[in-house]
Each structure stands twice: as structure tokens, then as C-alpha cells.
Tab-separated table of C-alpha atoms in Angstrom:
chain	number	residue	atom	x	y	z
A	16	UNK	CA	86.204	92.956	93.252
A	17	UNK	CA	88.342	92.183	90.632
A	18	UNK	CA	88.356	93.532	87.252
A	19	UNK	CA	90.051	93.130	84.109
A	20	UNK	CA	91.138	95.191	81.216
A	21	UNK	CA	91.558	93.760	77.666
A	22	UNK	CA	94.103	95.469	74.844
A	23	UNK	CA	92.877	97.166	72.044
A	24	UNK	CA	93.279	94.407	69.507
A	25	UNK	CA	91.715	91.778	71.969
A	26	UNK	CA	89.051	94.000	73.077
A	27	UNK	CA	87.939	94.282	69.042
A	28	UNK	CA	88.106	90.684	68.913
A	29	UNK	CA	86.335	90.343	71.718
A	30	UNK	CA	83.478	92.640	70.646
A	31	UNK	CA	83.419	91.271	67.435
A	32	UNK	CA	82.603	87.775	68.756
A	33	UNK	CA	80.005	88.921	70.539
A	34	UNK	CA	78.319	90.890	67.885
A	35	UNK	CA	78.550	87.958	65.324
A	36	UNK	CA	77.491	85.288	68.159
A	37	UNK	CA	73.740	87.623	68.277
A	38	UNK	CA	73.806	87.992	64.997
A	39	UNK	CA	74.231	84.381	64.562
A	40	UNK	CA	71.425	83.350	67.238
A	41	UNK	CA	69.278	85.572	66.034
A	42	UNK	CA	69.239	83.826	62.416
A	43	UNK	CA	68.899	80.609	64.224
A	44	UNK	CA	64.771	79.252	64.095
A	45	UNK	CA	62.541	80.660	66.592
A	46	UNK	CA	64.932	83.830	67.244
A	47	UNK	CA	64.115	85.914	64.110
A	48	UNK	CA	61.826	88.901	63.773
A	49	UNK	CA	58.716	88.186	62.056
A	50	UNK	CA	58.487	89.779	58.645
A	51	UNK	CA	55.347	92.734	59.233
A	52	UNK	CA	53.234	92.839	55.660
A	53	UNK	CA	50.747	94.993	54.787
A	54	UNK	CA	48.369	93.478	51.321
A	55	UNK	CA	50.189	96.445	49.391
A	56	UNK	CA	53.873	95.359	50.521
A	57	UNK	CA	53.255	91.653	49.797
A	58	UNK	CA	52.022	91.957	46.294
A	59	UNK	CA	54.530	93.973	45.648
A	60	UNK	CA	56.773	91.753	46.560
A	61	UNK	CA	54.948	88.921	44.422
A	62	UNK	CA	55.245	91.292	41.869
A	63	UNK	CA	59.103	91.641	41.861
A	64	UNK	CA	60.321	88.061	42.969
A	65	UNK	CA	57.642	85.026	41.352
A	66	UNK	CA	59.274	83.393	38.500
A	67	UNK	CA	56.303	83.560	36.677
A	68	UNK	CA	56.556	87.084	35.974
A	69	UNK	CA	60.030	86.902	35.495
A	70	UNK	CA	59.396	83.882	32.331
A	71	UNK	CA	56.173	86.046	31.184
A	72	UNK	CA	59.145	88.490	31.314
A	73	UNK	CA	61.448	86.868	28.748
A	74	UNK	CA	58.176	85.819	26.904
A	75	UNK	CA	57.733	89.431	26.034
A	76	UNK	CA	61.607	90.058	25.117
A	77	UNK	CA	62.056	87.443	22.961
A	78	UNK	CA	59.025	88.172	21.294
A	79	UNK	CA	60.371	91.668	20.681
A	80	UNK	CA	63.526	90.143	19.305
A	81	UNK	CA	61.119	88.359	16.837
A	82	UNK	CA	59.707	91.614	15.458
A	83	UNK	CA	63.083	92.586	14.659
A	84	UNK	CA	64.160	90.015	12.795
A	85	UNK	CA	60.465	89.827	10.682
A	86	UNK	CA	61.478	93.209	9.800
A	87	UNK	CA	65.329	92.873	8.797
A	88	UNK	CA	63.976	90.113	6.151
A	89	UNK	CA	62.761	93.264	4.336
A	90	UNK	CA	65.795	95.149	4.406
A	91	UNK	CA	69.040	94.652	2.050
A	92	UNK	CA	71.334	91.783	2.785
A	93	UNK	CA	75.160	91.904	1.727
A	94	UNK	CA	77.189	89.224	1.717
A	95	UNK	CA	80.462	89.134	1.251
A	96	UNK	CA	82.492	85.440	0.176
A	97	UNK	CA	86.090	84.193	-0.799
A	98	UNK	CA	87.050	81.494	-2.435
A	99	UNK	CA	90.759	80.282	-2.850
A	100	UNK	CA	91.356	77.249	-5.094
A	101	UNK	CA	94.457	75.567	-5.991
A	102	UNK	CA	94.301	73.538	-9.385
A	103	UNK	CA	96.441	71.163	-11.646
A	104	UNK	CA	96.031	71.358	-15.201
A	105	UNK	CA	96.524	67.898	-17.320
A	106	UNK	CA	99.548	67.524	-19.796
A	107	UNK	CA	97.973	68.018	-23.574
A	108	UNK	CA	99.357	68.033	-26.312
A	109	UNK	CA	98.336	69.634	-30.292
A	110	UNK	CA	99.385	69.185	-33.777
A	111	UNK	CA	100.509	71.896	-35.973
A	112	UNK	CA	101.463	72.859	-39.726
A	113	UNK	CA	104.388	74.333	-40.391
A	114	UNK	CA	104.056	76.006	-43.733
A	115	UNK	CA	107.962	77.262	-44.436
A	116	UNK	CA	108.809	73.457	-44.941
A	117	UNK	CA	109.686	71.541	-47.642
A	118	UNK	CA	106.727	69.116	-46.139
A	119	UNK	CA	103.314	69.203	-44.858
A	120	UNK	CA	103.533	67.017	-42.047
A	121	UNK	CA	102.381	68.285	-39.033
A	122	UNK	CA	104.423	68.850	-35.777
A	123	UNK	CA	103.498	67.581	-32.743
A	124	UNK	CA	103.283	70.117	-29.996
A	125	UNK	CA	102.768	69.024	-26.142
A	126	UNK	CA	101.796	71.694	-23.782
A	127	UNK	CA	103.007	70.378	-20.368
A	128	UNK	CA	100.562	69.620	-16.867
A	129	UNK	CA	101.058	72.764	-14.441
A	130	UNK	CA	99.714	73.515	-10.745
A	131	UNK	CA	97.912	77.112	-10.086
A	132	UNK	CA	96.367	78.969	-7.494
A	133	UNK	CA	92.629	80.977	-7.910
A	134	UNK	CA	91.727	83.972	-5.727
A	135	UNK	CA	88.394	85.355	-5.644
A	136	UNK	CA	86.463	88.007	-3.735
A	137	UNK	CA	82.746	89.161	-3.917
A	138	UNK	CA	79.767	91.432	-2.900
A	139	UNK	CA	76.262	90.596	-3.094
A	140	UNK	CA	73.372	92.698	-1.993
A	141	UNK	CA	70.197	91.323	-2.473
A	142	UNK	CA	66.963	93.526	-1.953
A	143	UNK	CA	63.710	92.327	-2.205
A	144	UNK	CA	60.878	94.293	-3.657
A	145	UNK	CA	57.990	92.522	-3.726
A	146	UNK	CA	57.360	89.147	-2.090
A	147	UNK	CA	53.383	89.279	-2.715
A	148	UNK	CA	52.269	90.656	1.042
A	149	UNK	CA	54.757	87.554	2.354
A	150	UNK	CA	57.161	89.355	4.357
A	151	UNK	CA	54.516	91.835	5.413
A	152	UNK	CA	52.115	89.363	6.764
A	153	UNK	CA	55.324	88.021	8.736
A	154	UNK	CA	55.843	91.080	10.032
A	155	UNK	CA	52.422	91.816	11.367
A	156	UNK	CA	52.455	87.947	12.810
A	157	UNK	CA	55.575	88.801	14.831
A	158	UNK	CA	53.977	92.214	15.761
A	159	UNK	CA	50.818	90.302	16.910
A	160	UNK	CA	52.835	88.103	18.896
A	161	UNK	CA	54.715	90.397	20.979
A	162	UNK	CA	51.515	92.286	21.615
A	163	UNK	CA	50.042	89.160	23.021
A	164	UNK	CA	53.143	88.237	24.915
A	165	UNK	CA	52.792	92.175	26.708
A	166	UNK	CA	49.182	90.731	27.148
A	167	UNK	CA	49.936	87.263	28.297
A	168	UNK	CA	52.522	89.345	31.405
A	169	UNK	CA	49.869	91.376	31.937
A	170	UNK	CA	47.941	88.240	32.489
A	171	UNK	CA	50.035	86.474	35.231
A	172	UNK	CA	50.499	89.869	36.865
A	173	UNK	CA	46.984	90.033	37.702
A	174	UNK	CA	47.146	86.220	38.477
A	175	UNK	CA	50.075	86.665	40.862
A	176	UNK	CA	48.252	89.915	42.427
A	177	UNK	CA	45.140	87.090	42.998
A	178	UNK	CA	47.342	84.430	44.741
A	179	UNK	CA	49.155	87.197	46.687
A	180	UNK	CA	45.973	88.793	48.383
A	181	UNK	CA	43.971	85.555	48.811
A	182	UNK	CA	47.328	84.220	50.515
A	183	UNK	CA	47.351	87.072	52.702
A	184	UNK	CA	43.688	86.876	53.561
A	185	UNK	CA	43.993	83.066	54.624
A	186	UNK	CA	46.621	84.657	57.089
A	187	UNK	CA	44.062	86.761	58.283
A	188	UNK	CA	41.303	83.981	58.467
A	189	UNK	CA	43.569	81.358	59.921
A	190	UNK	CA	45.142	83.852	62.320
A	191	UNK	CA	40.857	84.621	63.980
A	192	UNK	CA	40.214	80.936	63.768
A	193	UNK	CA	43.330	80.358	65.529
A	194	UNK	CA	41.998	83.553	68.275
A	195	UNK	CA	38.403	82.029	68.478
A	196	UNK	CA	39.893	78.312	69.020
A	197	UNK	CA	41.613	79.719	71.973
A	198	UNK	CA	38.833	81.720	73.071
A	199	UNK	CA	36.997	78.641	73.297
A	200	UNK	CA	39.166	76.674	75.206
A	201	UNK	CA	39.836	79.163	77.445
A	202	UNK	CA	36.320	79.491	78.175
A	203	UNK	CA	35.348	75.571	78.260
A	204	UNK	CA	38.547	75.823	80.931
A	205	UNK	CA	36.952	77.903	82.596
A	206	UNK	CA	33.604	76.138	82.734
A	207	UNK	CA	35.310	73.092	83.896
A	208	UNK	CA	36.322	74.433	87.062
A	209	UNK	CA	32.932	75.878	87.894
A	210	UNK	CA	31.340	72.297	87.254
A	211	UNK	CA	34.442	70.671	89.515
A	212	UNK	CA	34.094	72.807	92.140
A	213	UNK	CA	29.955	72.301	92.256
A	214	UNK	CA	31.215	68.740	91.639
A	215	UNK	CA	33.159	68.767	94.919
A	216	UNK	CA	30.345	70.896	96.258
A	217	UNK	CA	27.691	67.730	95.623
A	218	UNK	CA	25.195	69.796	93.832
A	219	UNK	CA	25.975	68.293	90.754
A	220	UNK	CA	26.727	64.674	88.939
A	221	UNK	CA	29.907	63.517	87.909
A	222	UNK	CA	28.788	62.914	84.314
A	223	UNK	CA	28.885	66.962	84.276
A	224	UNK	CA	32.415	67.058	84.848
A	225	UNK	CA	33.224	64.014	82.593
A	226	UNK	CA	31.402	65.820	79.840
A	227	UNK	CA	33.034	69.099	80.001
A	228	UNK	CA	36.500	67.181	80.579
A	229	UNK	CA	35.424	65.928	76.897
A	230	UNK	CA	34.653	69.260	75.472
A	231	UNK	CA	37.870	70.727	76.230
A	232	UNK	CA	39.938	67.471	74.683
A	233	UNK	CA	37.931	68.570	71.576
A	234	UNK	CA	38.392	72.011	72.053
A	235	UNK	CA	42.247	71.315	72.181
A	236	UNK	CA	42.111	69.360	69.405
A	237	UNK	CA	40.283	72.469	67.193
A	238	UNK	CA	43.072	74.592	68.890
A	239	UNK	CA	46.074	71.950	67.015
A	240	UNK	CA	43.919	72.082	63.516
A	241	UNK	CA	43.528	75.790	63.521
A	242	UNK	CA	47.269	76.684	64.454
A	243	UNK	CA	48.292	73.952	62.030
A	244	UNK	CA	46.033	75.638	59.363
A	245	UNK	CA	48.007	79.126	60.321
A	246	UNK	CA	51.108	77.796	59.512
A	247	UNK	CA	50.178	76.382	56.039
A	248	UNK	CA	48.446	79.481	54.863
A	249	UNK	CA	52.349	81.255	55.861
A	250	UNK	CA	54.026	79.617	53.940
A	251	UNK	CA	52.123	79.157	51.121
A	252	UNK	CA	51.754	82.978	51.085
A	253	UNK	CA	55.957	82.794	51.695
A	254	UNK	CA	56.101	80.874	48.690
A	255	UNK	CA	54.406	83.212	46.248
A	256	UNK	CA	56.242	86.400	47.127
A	257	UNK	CA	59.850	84.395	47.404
A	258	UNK	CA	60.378	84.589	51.171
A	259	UNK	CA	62.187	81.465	52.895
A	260	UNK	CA	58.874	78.703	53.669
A	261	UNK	CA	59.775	78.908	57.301
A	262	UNK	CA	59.638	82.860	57.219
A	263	UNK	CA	57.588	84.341	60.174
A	264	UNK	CA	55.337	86.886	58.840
A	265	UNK	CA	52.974	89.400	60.879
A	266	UNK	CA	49.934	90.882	58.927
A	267	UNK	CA	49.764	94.122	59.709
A	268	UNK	CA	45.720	94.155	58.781
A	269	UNK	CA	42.698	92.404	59.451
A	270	UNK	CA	39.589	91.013	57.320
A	271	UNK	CA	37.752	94.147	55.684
A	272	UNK	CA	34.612	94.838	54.588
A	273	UNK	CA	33.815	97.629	51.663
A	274	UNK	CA	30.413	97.436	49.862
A	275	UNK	CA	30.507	97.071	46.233
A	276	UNK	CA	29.063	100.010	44.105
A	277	UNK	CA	29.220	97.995	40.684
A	278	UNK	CA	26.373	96.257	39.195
A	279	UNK	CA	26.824	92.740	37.147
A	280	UNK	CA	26.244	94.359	33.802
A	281	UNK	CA	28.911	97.025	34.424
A	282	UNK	CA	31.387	94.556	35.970
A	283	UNK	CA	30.413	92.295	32.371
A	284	UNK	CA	31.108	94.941	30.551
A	285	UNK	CA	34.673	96.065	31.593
A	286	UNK	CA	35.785	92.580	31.428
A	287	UNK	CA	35.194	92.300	27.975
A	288	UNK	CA	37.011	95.034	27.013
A	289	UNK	CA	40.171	94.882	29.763
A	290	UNK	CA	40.434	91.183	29.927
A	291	UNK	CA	44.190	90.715	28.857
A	292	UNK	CA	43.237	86.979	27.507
A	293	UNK	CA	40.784	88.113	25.427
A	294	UNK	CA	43.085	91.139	23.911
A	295	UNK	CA	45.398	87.398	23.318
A	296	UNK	CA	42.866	85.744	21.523
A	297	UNK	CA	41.963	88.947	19.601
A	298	UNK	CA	45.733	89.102	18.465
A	299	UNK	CA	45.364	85.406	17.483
A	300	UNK	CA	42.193	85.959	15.471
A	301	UNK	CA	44.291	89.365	13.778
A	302	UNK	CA	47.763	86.265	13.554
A	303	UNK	CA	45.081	84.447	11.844
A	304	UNK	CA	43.886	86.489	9.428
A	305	UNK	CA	48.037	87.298	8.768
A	306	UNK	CA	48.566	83.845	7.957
A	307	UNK	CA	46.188	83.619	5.006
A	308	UNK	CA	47.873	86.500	3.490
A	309	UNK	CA	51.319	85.018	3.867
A	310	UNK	CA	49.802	81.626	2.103
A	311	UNK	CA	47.926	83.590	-0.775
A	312	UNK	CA	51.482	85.150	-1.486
A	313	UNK	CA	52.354	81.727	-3.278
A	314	UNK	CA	49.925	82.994	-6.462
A	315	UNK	CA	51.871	85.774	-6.550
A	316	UNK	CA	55.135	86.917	-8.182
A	317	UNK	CA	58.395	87.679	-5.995
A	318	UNK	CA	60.450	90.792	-7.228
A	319	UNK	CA	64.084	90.828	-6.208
A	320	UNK	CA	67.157	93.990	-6.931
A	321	UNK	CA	70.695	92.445	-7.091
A	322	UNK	CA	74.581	93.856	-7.201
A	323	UNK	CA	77.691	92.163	-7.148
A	324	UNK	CA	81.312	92.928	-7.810
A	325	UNK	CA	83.724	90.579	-8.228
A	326	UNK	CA	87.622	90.470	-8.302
A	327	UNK	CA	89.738	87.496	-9.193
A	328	UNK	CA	93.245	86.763	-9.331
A	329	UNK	CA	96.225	84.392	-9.584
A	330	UNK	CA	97.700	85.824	-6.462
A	331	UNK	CA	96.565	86.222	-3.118
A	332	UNK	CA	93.807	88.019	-2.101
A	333	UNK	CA	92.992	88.477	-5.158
A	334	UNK	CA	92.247	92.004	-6.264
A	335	UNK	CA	92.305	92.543	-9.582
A	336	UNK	CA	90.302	91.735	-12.571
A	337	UNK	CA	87.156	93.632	-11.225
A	338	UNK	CA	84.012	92.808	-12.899
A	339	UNK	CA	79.951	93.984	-11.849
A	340	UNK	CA	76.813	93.478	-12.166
A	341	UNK	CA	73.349	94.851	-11.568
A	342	UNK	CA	69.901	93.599	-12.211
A	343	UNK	CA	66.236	93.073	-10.768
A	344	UNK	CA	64.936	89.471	-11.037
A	345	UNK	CA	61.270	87.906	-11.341
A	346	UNK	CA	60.087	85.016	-10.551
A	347	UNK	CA	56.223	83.401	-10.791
A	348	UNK	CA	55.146	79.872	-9.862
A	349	UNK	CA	52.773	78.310	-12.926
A	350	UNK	CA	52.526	75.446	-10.957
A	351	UNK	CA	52.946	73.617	-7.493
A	352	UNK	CA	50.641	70.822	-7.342
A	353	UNK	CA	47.654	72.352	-5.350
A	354	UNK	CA	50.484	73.335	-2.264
A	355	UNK	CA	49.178	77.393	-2.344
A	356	UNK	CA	45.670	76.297	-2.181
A	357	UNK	CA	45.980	73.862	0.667
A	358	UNK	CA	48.099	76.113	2.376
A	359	UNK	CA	45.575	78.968	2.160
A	360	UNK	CA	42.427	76.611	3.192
A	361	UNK	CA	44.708	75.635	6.233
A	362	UNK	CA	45.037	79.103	6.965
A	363	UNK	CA	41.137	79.938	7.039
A	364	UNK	CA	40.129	76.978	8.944
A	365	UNK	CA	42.872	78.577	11.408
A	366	UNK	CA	40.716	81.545	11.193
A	367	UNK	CA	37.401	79.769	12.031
A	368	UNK	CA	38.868	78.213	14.901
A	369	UNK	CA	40.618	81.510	16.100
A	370	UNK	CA	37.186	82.827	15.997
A	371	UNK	CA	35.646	79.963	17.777
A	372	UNK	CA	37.497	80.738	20.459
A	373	UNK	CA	37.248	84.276	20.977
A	374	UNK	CA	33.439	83.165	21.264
A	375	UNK	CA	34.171	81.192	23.820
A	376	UNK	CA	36.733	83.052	25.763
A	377	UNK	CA	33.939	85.749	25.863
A	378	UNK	CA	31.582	83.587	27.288
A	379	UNK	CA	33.898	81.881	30.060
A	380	UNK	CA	34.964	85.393	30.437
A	381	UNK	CA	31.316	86.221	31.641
A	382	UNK	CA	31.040	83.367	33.434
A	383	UNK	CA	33.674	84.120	35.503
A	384	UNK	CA	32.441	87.545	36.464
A	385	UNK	CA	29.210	86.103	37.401
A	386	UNK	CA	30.354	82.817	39.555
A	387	UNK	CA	32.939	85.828	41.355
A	388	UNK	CA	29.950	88.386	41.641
A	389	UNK	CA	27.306	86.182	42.879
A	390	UNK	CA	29.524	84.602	45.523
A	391	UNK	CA	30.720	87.957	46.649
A	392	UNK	CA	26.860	89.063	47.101
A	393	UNK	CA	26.397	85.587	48.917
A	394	UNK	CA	29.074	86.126	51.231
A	395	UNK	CA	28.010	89.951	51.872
A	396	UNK	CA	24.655	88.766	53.103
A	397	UNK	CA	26.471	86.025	55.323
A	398	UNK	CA	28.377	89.105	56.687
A	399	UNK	CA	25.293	90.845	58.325
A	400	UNK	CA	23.655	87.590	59.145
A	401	UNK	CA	26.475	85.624	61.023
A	402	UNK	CA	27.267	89.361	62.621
A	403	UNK	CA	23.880	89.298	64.381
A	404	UNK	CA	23.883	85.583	65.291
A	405	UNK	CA	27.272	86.206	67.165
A	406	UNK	CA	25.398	88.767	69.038
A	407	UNK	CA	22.573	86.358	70.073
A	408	UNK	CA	25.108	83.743	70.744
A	409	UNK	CA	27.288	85.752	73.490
A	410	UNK	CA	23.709	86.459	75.038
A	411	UNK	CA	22.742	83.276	75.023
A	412	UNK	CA	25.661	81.989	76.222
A	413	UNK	CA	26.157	84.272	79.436
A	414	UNK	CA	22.092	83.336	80.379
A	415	UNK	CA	23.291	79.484	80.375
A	416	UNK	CA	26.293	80.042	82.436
A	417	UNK	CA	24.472	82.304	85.024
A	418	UNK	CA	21.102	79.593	84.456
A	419	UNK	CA	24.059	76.931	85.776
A	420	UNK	CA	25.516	78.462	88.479
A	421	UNK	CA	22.100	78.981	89.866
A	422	UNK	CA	21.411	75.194	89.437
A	423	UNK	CA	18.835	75.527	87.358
A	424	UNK	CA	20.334	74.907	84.016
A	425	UNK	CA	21.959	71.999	83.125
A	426	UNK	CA	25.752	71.436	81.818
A	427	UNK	CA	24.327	70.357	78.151
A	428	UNK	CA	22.986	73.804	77.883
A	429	UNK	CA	26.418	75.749	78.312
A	430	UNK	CA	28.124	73.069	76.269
A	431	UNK	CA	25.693	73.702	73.534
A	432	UNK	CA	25.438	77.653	73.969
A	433	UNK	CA	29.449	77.718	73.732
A	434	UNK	CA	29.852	75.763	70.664
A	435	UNK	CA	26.867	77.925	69.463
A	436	UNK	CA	28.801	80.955	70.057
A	437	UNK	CA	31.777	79.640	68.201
A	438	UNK	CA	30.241	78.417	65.355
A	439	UNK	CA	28.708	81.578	65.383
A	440	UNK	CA	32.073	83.706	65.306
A	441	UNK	CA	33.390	81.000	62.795
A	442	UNK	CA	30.788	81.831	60.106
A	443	UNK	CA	31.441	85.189	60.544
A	444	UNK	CA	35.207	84.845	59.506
A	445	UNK	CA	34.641	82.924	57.273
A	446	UNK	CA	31.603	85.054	55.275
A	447	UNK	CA	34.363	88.036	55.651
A	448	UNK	CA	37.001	86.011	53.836
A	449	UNK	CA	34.761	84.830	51.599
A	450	UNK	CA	34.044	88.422	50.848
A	451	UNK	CA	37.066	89.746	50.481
A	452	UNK	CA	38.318	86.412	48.027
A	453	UNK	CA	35.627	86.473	45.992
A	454	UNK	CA	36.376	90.596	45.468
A	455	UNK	CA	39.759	89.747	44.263
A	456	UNK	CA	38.627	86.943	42.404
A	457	UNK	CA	36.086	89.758	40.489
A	458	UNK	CA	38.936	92.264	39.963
A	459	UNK	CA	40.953	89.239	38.019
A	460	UNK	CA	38.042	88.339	36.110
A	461	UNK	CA	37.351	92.120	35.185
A	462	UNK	CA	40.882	92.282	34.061
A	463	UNK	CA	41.888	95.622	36.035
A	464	UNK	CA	45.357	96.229	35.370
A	465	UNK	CA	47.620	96.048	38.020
A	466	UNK	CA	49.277	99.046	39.221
């Protein structure tokens, strides 16, 4: 046997092309290592990657920005100018008496054109001290605003949260409807041989065997639905918490079922109080109410404290000549054509509406919590009903099977006994995902805040 030994530097090479030719199959499709998720894990995820926390996100910062600058209207403002002009005077010219001569005519005296430079410099502070509630009601409107932008990301985090765990949960429900498609195949397969060897065995009719051959094309053709189902409900879940679409994932759980203490009243009553969209409309009812005290603030006079200093010169920058002043200014509008008053009707038909539709987010609000709790009850009774008729079903259909090998059942009754038995473990999946949707469909509409 012959062996070979490689330098150092081509032995590295060599091991390094190795390594990176794994690594590289492994990225390749169909070599990587599903993704395992818990629920927890991939709403967190959701939580950190969806852009639409990331825009409810800048939402919330600018409107923080907007508070600031609602406020620095009410502080002092300096401003600080220079101006630098370059001028030509016109030639002119003036008569005057010379009263030590013999005469009085007057001499002519011409005062040539001449080209001159201007410097000045200034401060202004301006300070306003009353504006009539104007700047204030700004302020609280920009206040409002950011509230209900901390409100609206509160919002699409529980949203998000919902789209993440129903995602998940159509895993889960595609993933046993995938299990139960193949359970049925495998067991119509199974049937087929025992009616083709009875077939060859002349105790029964060849319509038998047709019949079951035509139960298993269906069965196979439940089988390609279900596993195409699984692989939407991947990677829509992949696209809400920002994996790659074609992302393998394995659930690490399976369809629960927790009763629900809570009654419909209660659940009613937390939603209207932790309901982030109706804290938003709230906060537009309060911007409402802000914006008829910014429009009444036209009736009312606007105080205003001013400095400036000044310095002016013929030579740059300018510096000299220093000259101030100090003073508080009024001003009152007599008249503007009917603009205050329109603008302050606008502003409490604003306010009607605003109210309007706190009404009505209230009522959609309980709405919602019923249509969620009612189909969550519905789907609970489902759970204990389909439960037992899976029960019956796997009894019923061992007693055909056994009834047919005997020869005295017929192949119509296992046919109809199996596709009992899966419809039987199919309503059962589907009441537990119905369950568990229609919980997290609750918790939205309750508004509990998402840890």
C-alpha cells in the first residue's frame, strides 16, 4: 500500500478545501439543517426582524422629534445677521452766500459722486409671552401624537405576535394533516393487498380490487394537497419572522389544548381599557379638543419680549457704532373676516367626529372579543366531540377489516369505515387549531401587551 504525505502549506490548503467544499454543500438546497422553533422563539423573532415594527418604530421617533420642536417654539430665539453693502452716492451740487463780498451773489458749490462700503452686525432675541393657549395647544397636539404613535407600535406588536403564532400553528395543523394523509394511504395500501390476494384467491370480485385501486389514487392525491399545504404554511410563517422563504423549519411543539378561565364580560371589559387603538382614538379625541384651543387663540392677543444690538461701520466687520434696544410688543386682531370663527367650528366638528369614532371603535372593539370568544367556545366543544368520534372510528374500522377478511363484509364497508376514520382525525385537528387561533385571535382583541 502506498501512501502519501503532503507539506505543511499543502496539507492547510488541502484541509481548507475540504472544509469550505462541506460548508459549501451544506448551504446548497436540500442539505441544510432545519431551523427547530419553539412559539416563544418565533415571535420573538417576528418581534425583532418584521419591518412593520421597525416603521411603527420610526413612527414613534419622529413623533418624539415633533414634541421637541412644539416645545422649542416657546423658548427664546436669537438670531444673529450681517449685512455688507457697497453704495455710490450721486454728484450734487448747492448754492451758497458769501457775506465778506462786495456782492450778494451766491456761489455755486458741487459736492462730487463717491463709492462707499456699509458694515453691519446684529442680535435679535425674540421671546414670546403669550400667544393666547396657541403654542400650548401645539404642544399638547405633538404630545398626543407621540403617545399614540407608542400606542399605534404597541398595536402592530400585538398584530405581529397574532400572525407569528397562527403561522406557527398552521405548521402544526398542516404538519398532522400531512401524518393522517399518510396514515391513510398507508392503510388503503395495505387494504389493497388483502383484497388482491382474496382477488387471486377467487373469493372475491374484481370490482373490489378496482375500487380500492381508486381509493388509494385519491388517497395519493390528499397526500400531494396536504404536503403542498405544509410547505405554504413554512414559508408564510418564514416570511413574517424574516427567515429565507425556502428556510426548513422544525416545530418543536404540537397543537395544545388549555381551557379558558375568563368569562365574555371580563374578556369585554379588559379590552376596553388595554386596547392600544382605542388609547389612539382617545389621544385623537384629547388632539381634538387641542385643536379648538389653538383656533380660539385667534380672539386673543399675542405678547412678544424683544432685544437687539446693533453695530455698524464703514469698515469691515463692522464693529463700532453700537446701538440697543429693548421692548415687549402687543398685538390684537379687530378683524379677520370670520377666519377665527370658521377655524374654531372646524375644530369642533373635528371633535364630534373624533368622538364618533371612539363610539365606534368601542363597539367593533366588542365585537371582536365576541366573534374571537364564541368561536373559541365552538371549537372547544368540537375538541371533545371529534376526540370521541375518532375513538368510534378506529373501532369501527378494525370490525370492517376483520368483518372482510372473514368474507362477510363487503369492500364498501372498509372503504367507508377508513375515510370515516380520517375524517374523523381531520376534524379533530382542525377543532384544535381552531382553538388555539381563535385564543390568539382573543388575546389581540383584549389588547394584552406583549411581553
Amino acid at each position: 500500500m502506498t501512501t502519501f504525505k503532503l507539506s505543511g502549506n499543502l496539507a492547510k490548503r488541502a484541509t481548507a478545501l475540504l472544509v469550505g467544499g462541506m460548508l459549501a454543500t451544506a448551504a446548497l438546497p436540500g442539505f441544510a439543517a432545519p431551523v427547530e422553533l419553539t412559539l416563544d422563539e418565533a415571535i420573538d423573532m417576528a418581534l425583532k426582524t418584521n419591518p412593520s415594527i421597525k416603521m411603527s418604530e420610526s413612527d414613534l421617533k419622529k413623533s418624539e422629534w415633533d414634541v421637541k420642536g412644539a416645545k422649542a417654539a416657546k423658548s427664546p430665539s436669537v438670531n444673529l445677521s450681517h449685512n455688507s453693502i457697497r453704495s455710490k452716492s450721486p454728484e450734487s451740487a448747492s448754492y451758497v452766500y458769501n457775506y465778506n463780498s462786495i456782492t450778494d451773489t451766491p456761489q455755486k458749490l458741487v459736492i462730487p459722486s463717491s463709492i462707499g462700503n456699509r458694515y453691519t452686525n446684529s442680535v435679535d432675541l425674540t421671546l414670546p409671552l403669550y400667544t393666547g393657549g396657541k403654542l400650548e395647544g401645539t404642544i399638547e397636539k405633538a404630545q398626543l401624537g407621540n403617545k399614540s404613535a407608542a400606542f399605534g407600535l404597541e398595536k402592530t406588536r400585538q398584530q405581529i405576535k397574532l400572525d407569528a403564532t397562527t403561522g406557527y400553528y398552521a405548521i402544526l395543523q398542516t404538519r398532522n394533516l400531512v401524518k393522517l394523509s399518510e396514515e391513510s394511504l398507508d392503510q388503503l395500501n395495505s387494504h389493497l393487498k388483502n383484497v388482491e390476494a382474496q382477488y387471486a384467491a377467487g373469493t372475491v370480485a374484481k370490482t373490489d380490487v378496482l375500487r380500492s385501486e381508486v381509493e388509494k389514487a385519491s388517497a395519493e392525491q390528499s397526500l400531494i394537497r396536504a404536503k403542498n399545504s405544509y410547505e405554504l404554511a413554512v414559508s408564510g410563517l418564514n416570511n413574517i419572522i424574516g427567515l429565507p422563504l425556502e428556510t426548513e423549519i422544525a416545530v418543536q411543539e404540537d397543537l395544545p389544548y388549555e381551557q379558558y378561565d375568563k368569562t365574555l364580560a371580563e374578556c369585554i371589559e379588559v379590552a376596553l381599557v388595554n386596547r392600544p387603538d382605542l388609547a389612539q382614538v382617545r389621544a385623537s379625541v384629547a388632539s381634538a379638543k387641542a385643536d379648538i384651543k389653538v383656533a380660539k387663540s385667534g380672539n386673543k392677543p399675542v405678547i412678544a419680549a424683544s432685544a437687539s444690538e446693533q453695530w455698524s461701520d464703514n469698515d469691515f466687520p463692522g464693529t463700532d457704532n453700537n446701538n440697543w434696544t429693548i421692548g415687549i410688543s402687543a398685538s390684537y386682531n379687530l378683524f379677520d373676516s370670520g377666519l377665527t370663527r370658521s377655524q374654531v367650528k372646524g375644530a369642533e366638528a373635528g371633535l364630534d367626529k373624533a368622538t364618533e369614532q371612539l363610539r365606534q371603535a368601542q363597539d367593533a372593539a366588542q365585537l371582536e372579543v365576541r366573534q374571537a370568544y364564541l368561536n373559541m367556545k365552538e371549537a372547544e366543544k368540537r375538541i371533545d366531540t371529534s376526540k370521541v368520534a375518532v375513538t368510534k372510528a378506529e373501532e369501527d374500522f378494525k370490525i370492517a377489516q376483520v368483518r372482510y377478511s372473514a368474507g362477510v363484509g363487503t369492500n364498501l364497508d372498509v372503504i367507508d369505515s377508513q375515510v370515516a376514520l380520517t375524517s374523523a382525525k381531520t376534524d379533530y385537528v382542525q377543532a384544535l387549531y381552531d382553538y388555539n387561533t381563535s385564543r390568539a385571535k382573543l388575546d389581540k382583541a383584549m389588547g394584552i401587551a406583549v411581553e
